[in-house]
Amino acid sequence: MFKTIEEFLNHWEHESGSTQKILNTLTDESLAQEVSPEDRTLGRIAWHIVQTLHEMMSQTGLEFTGTPEDAPVPETAAEIADAYRSTNEAMVSAIKTQWTDEILGEMRDMYGEQWSVGTVLGILTAHETHHRGQMTVLMRQAGLRVPGVYGPAREEWAAFGGQAPVI
């Protein structure tokens, strides 16, 4: 759980920046990539990440303009990346102006359970990390170059003149 707003914002800067890098790499053609017809496409997973920012955070009482939960999946990758950028900027701005450290310990009704606001922020981060992982697999299947998130990706190792470690 985060103990200060600053602690969360410092962590979120890296996490949201990583998500933005992933979204910026998508192509219109890649949005249809899927594991199976029963699962979400790459575009649908990306859009779910965008929508969750407002959907989840508005349940804490945070007020900002974001992508509505019922908005249809855009047809272009650029629209998804732009929607994430603007929704994320609005969310961060709202956190900075509406919250103090004390709110992090307050409890909120989240999906039928009681979570502290600090826990919500941790789950928001984990949720986004989880879906980024799904996206990178689908990106490779779609033939896209995957940017490194927590270290260099295979292609970035090659650019350094090395080879990605095989574990």
PDB file of C-alpha atoms in Angstrom, residues 22-23 25-36 39-50 73-74 76-77 80 131-146:
ATOM      1  CA  ILE A  22       3.406  -0.095 -25.210  1.00  0.00           C
ATOM      2  CA  LEU A  23       0.316   1.707 -26.517  1.00  0.00           C
ATOM      3  CA  THR A  25       3.909   0.852 -30.396  1.00  0.00           C
ATOM      4  CA  LEU A  26       0.567  -0.629 -31.461  1.00  0.00           C
ATOM      5  CA  THR A  27      -0.495  -0.427 -35.089  1.00  0.00           C
ATOM      6  CA  ASP A  28      -3.998  -0.382 -36.472  1.00  0.00           C
ATOM      7  CA  GLU A  29      -3.441  -3.851 -37.932  1.00  0.00           C
ATOM      8  CA  SER A  30      -2.215  -5.266 -34.612  1.00  0.00           C
ATOM      9  CA  LEU A  31      -5.415  -4.359 -32.766  1.00  0.00           C
ATOM     10  CA  ALA A  32      -7.150  -7.482 -34.117  1.00  0.00           C
ATOM     11  CA  GLN A  33      -4.458  -9.879 -32.807  1.00  0.00           C
ATOM     12  CA  GLU A  34      -5.990 -12.491 -30.515  1.00  0.00           C
ATOM     13  CA  VAL A  35      -5.039 -15.646 -28.660  1.00  0.00           C
ATOM     14  CA  SER A  36      -8.386 -17.220 -29.514  1.00  0.00           C
ATOM     15  CA  ASP A  39     -10.438 -13.959 -25.675  1.00  0.00           C
ATOM     16  CA  ARG A  40      -9.955 -10.210 -25.904  1.00  0.00           C
ATOM     17  CA  THR A  41      -8.061  -8.856 -28.885  1.00  0.00           C
ATOM     18  CA  LEU A  42      -4.960  -6.756 -28.400  1.00  0.00           C
ATOM     19  CA  GLY A  43      -7.023  -3.648 -29.131  1.00  0.00           C
ATOM     20  CA  ARG A  44      -9.703  -4.621 -26.614  1.00  0.00           C
ATOM     21  CA  ILE A  45      -7.116  -5.218 -23.873  1.00  0.00           C
ATOM     22  CA  ALA A  46      -5.503  -1.851 -24.618  1.00  0.00           C
ATOM     23  CA  TRP A  47      -8.892  -0.126 -24.488  1.00  0.00           C
ATOM     24  CA  HIS A  48      -9.742  -1.904 -21.223  1.00  0.00           C
ATOM     25  CA  ILE A  49      -6.615  -0.379 -19.655  1.00  0.00           C
ATOM     26  CA  VAL A  50      -7.693   3.073 -20.821  1.00  0.00           C
ATOM     27  CA  VAL A  73     -13.137   0.435 -28.851  1.00  0.00           C
ATOM     28  CA  PRO A  74     -11.592   2.934 -31.292  1.00  0.00           C
ATOM     29  CA  THR A  76      -7.086   3.192 -34.606  1.00  0.00           C
ATOM     30  CA  ALA A  77      -4.146   2.563 -32.321  1.00  0.00           C
ATOM     31  CA  ILE A  80      -6.235   4.410 -27.956  1.00  0.00           C
ATOM     32  CA  HIS A 131      -2.649  -6.438 -18.924  1.00  0.00           C
ATOM     33  CA  ARG A 132       0.621  -4.996 -20.270  1.00  0.00           C
ATOM     34  CA  GLY A 133       2.070  -8.488 -19.970  1.00  0.00           C
ATOM     35  CA  GLN A 134      -0.806  -9.918 -21.990  1.00  0.00           C
ATOM     36  CA  MET A 135      -0.346  -7.209 -24.583  1.00  0.00           C
ATOM     37  CA  THR A 136       3.368  -7.862 -25.072  1.00  0.00           C
ATOM     38  CA  VAL A 137       2.706 -11.503 -25.949  1.00  0.00           C
ATOM     39  CA  LEU A 138       0.061 -10.491 -28.483  1.00  0.00           C
ATOM     40  CA  MET A 139       2.373  -7.794 -29.836  1.00  0.00           C
ATOM     41  CA  ARG A 140       5.055 -10.390 -30.544  1.00  0.00           C
ATOM     42  CA  GLN A 141       2.472 -12.601 -32.261  1.00  0.00           C
ATOM     43  CA  ALA A 142       1.468  -9.585 -34.368  1.00  0.00           C
ATOM     44  CA  GLY A 143       5.102  -9.042 -35.392  1.00  0.00           C
ATOM     45  CA  LEU A 144       5.593  -5.835 -33.417  1.00  0.00           C
ATOM     46  CA  ARG A 145       8.792  -4.828 -31.678  1.00  0.00           C
ATOM     47  CA  VAL A 146       8.115  -4.870 -27.932  1.00  0.00           C
TER      48      VAL A 146
END
